PDB file of C-alpha atoms in Angstrom:
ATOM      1  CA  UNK T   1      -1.770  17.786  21.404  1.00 68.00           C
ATOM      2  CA  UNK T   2       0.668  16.059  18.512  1.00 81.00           C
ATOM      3  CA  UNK T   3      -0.642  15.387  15.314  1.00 94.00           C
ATOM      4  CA  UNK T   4      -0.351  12.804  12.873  1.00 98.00           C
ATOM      5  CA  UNK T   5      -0.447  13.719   8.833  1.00 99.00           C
ATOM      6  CA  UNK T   6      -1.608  10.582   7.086  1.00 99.00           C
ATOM      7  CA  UNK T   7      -1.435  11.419   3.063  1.00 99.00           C
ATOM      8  CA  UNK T   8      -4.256   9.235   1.212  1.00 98.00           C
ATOM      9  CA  UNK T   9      -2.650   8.795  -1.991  1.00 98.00           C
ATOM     10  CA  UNK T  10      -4.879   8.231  -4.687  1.00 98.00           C
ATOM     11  CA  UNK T  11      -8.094   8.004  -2.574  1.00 96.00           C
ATOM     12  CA  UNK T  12     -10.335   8.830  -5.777  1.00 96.00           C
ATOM     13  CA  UNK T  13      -8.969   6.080  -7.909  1.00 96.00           C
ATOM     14  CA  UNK T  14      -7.139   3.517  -5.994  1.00 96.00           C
ATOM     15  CA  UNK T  15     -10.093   2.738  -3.598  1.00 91.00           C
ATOM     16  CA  UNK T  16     -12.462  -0.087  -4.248  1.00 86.00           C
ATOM     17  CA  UNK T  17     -12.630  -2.102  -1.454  1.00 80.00           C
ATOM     18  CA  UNK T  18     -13.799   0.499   0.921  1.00 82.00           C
ATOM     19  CA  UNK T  19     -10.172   1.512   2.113  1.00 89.00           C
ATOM     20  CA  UNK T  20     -12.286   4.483   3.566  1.00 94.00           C
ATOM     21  CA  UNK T  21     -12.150   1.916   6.754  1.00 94.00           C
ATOM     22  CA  UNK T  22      -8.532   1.814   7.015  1.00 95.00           C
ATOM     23  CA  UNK T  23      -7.931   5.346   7.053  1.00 97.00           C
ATOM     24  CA  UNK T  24     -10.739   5.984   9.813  1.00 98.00           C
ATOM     25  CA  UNK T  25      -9.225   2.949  11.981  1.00 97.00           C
ATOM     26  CA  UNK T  26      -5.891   4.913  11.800  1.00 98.00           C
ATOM     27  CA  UNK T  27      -7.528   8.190  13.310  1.00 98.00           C
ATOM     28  CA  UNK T  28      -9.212   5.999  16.059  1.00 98.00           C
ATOM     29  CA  UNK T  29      -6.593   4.792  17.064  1.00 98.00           C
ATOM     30  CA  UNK T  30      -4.599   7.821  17.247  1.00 98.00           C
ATOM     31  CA  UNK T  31      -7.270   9.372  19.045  1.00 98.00           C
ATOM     32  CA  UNK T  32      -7.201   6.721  21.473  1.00 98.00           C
ATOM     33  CA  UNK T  33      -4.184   7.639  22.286  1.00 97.00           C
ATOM     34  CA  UNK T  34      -4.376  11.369  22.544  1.00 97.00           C
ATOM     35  CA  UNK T  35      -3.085  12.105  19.271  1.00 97.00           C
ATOM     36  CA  UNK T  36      -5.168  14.255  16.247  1.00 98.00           C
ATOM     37  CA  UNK T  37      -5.030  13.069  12.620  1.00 98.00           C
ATOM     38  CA  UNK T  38      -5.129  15.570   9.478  1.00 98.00           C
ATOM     39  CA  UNK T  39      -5.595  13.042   6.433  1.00 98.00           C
ATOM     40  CA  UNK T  40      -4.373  14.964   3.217  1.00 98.00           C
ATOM     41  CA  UNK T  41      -5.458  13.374  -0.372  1.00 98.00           C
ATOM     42  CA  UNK T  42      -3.315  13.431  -2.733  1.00 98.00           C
ATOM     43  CA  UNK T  43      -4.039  12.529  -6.180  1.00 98.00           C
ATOM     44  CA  UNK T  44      -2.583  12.695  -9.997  1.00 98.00           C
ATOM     45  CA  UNK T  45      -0.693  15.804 -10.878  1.00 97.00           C
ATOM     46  CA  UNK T  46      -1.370  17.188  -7.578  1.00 98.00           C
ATOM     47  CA  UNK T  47       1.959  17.284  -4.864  1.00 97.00           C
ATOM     48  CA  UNK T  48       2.676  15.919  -1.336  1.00 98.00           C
ATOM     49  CA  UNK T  49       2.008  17.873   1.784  1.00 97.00           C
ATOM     50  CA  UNK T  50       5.285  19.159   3.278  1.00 97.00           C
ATOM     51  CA  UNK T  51       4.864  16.739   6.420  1.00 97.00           C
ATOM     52  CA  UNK T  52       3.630  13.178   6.188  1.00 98.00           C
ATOM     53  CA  UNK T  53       4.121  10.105   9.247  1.00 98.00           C
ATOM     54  CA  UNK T  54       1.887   7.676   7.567  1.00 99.00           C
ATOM     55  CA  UNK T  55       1.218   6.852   4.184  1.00 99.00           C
ATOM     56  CA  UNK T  56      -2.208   5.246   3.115  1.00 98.00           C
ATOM     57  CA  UNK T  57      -2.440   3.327  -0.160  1.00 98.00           C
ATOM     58  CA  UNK T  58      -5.126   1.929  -1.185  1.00 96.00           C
ATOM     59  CA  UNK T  59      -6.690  -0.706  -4.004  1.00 94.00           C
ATOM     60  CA  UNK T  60      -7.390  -0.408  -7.397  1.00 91.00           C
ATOM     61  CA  UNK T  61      -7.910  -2.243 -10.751  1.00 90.00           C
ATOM     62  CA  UNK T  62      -5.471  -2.180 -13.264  1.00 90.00           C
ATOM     63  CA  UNK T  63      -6.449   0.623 -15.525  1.00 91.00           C
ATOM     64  CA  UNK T  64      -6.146   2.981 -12.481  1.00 94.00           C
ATOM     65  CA  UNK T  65      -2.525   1.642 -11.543  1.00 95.00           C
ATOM     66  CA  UNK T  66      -1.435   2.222 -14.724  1.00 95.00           C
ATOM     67  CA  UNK T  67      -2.046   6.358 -14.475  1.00 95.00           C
ATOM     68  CA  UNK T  68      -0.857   5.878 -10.341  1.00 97.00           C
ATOM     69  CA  UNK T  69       2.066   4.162 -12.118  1.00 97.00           C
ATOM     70  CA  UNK T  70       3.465   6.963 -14.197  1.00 96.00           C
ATOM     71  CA  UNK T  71       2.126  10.113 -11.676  1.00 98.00           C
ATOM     72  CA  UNK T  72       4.406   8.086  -9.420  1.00 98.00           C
ATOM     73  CA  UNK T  73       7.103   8.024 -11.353  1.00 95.00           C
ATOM     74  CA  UNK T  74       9.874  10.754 -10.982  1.00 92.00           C
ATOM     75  CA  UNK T  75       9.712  13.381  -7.937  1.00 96.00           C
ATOM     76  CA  UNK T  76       6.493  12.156  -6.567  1.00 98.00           C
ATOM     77  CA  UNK T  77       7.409   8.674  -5.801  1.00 98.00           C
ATOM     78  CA  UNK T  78      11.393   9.685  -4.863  1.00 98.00           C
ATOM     79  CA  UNK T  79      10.009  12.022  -2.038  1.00 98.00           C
ATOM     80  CA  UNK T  80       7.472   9.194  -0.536  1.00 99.00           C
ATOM     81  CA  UNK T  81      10.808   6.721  -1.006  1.00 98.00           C
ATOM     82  CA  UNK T  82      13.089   9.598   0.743  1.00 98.00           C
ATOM     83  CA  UNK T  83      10.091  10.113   3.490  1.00 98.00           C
ATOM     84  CA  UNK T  84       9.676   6.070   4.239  1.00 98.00           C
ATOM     85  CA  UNK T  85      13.662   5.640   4.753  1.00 97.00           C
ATOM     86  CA  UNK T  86      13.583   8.635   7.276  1.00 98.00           C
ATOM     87  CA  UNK T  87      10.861   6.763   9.199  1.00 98.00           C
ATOM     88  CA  UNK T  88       7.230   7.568   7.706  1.00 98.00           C
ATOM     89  CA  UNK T  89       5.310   5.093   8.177  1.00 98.00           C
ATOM     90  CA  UNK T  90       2.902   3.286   5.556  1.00 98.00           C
ATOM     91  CA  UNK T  91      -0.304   1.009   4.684  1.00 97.00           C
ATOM     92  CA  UNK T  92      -0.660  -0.258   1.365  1.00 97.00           C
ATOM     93  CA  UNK T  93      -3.300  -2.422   0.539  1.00 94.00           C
ATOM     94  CA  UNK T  94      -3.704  -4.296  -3.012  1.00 93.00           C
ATOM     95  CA  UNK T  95      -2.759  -2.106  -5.956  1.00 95.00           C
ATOM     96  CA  UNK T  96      -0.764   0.212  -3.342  1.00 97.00           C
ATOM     97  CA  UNK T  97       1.145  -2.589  -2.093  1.00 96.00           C
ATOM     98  CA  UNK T  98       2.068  -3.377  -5.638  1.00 97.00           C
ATOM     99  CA  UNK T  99       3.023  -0.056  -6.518  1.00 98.00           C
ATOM    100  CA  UNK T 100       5.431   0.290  -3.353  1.00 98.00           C
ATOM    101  CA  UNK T 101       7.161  -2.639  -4.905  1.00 98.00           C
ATOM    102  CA  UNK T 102       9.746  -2.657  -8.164  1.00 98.00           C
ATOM    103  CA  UNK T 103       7.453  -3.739 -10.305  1.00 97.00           C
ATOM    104  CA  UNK T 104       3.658  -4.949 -11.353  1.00 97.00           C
ATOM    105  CA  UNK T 105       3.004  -7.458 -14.228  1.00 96.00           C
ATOM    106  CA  UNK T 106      -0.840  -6.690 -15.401  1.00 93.00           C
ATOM    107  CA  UNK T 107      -2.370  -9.582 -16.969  1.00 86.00           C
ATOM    108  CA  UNK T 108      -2.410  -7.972 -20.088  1.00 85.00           C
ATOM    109  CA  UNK T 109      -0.715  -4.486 -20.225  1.00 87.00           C
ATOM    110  CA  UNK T 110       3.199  -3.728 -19.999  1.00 94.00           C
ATOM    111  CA  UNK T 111       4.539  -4.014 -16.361  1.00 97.00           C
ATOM    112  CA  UNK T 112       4.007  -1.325 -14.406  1.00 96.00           C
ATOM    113  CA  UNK T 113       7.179   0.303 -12.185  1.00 97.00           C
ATOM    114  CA  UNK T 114       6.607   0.402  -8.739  1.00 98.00           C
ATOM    115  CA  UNK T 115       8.646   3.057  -6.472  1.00 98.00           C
ATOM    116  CA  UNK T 116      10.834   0.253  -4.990  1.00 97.00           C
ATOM    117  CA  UNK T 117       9.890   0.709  -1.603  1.00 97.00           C
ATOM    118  CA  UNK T 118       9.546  -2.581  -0.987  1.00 97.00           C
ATOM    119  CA  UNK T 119      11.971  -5.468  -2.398  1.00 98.00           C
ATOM    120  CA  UNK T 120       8.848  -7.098  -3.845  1.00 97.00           C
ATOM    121  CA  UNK T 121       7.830  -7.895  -7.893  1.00 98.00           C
ATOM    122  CA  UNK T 122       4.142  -9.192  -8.334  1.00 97.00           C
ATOM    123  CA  UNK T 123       2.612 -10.558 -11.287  1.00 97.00           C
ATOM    124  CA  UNK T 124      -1.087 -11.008 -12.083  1.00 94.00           C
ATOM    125  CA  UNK T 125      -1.909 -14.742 -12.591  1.00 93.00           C
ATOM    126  CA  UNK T 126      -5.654 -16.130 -13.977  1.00 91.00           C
ATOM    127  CA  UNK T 127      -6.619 -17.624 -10.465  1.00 92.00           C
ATOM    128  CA  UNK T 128      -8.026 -15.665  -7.548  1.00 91.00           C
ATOM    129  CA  UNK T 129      -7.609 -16.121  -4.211  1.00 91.00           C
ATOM    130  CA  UNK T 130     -10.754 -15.244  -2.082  1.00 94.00           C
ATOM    131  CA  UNK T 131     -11.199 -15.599   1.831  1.00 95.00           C
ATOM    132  CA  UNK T 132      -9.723 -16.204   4.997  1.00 97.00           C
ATOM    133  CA  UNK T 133      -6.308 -16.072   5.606  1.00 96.00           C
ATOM    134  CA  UNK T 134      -3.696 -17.069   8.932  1.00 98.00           C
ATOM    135  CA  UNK T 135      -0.466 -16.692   8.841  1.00 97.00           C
ATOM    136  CA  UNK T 136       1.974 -17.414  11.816  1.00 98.00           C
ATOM    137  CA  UNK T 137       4.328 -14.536  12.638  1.00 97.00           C
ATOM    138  CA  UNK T 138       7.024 -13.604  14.905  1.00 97.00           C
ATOM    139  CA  UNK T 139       4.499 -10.928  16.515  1.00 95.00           C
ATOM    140  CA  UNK T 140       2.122 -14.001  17.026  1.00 97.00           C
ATOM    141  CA  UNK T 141      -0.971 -15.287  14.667  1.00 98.00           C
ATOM    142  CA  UNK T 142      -1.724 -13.009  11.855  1.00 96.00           C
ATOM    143  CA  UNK T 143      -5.692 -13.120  10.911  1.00 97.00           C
ATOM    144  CA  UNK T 144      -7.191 -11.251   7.464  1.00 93.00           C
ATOM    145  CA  UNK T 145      -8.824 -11.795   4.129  1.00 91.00           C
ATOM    146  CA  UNK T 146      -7.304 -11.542   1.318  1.00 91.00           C
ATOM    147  CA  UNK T 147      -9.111 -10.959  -2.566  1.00 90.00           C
ATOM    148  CA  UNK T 148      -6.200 -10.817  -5.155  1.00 89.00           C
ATOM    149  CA  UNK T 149      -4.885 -12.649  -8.360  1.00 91.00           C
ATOM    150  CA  UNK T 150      -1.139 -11.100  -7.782  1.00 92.00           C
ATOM    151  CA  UNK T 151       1.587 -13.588  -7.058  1.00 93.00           C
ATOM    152  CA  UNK T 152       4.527 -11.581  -5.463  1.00 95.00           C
ATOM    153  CA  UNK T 153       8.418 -12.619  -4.652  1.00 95.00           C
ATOM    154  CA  UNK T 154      10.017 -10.945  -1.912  1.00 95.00           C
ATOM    155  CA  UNK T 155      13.367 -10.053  -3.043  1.00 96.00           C
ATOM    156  CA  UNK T 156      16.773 -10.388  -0.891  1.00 96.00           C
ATOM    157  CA  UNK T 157      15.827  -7.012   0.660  1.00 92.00           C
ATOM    158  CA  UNK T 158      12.866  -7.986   2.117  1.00 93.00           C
ATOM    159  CA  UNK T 159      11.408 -11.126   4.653  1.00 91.00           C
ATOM    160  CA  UNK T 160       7.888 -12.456   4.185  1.00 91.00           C
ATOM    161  CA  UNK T 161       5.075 -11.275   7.465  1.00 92.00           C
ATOM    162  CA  UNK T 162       5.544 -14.849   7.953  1.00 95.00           C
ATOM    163  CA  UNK T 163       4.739 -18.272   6.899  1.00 95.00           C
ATOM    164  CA  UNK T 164       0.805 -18.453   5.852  1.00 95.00           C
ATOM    165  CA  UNK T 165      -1.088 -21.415   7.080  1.00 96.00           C
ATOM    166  CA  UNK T 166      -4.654 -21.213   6.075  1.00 95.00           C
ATOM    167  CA  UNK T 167      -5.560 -19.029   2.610  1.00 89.00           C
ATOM    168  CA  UNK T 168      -3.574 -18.685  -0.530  1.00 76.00           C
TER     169      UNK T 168
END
């Protein structure tokens, strides 16, 4: 039977809104389709397994992307780079998201450098958006929720999901 390596980065620190869920919805559906999952954490000062297909990033507050901002700097976050442009997959969610991008601007802290896998810069702002969220897509309608304060711009390297028509 294949099997499908999905590294959890950071699962201990970036993981407050019970990412848990994401992780076991990726096994399901793997196993749905005949495939088996091994989900590897991997965490500060601690390396990547030799083989990953999906990465899983999770959220965190900002005290905890500031020490996931400097583990990931250097050979850490070149190998997940090197391993996304070969075709590994990924989920970010929140702080991860953030990270994956060039660059997050706390509130209050220096700006944080993402790994630049995504052509993306957000910045924290003072309002928060909270709730439902639709956005029309080229795959169809697009339905979540969404808890944040970031604002991010998509570089020229990058194209918005789509356009969003109800939430922030």
């Amino acid at each position: 039977m294949p099997r499908l390596v999905i590294g959890w980065l950071y699962n201990d620190l970036m993981s407050i809104y019970g990412d848990r869920g994401n992780v076991i919805a990726l096994q399901q559906r793997a196993a749905w389709r005949g495939i088996d999952t091994e989900v590897v954490n991997v965490s500060i000062g601690e390396s990547l397994p030799d083989r990953v297909d999906i990465y899983f990033f999770g959220g965190g507050q900002d005290q905890e992307q500031i020490a996931v901002s400097h583990d990931l700097a250097g050979a850490k976050g070149d190998r997940i780079r090197a391993d996304i442009e070969a075709g590994a997959a990924a989920l970010t969610i929140c702080g991860g998201y953030q990270l994956f991008g060039h660059e997050y601007r706390p509130f209050d802290a220096e700006p944080l450098p993402g790994i630049g896998v995504l052509d993306v810069v957000t910045v924290a702002s003072n309002e928060r958006f909270i709730g439902n969220v639709v956005i029309e897509s080229d795959w169809g309608e697009l339905v979540g929720f969404e808890n944040h304060s970031g604002l991010t711009s998509v570089g020229p390297g990058a194209e918005p999901i789509g356009k969003v028509r109800i939430g922030g």
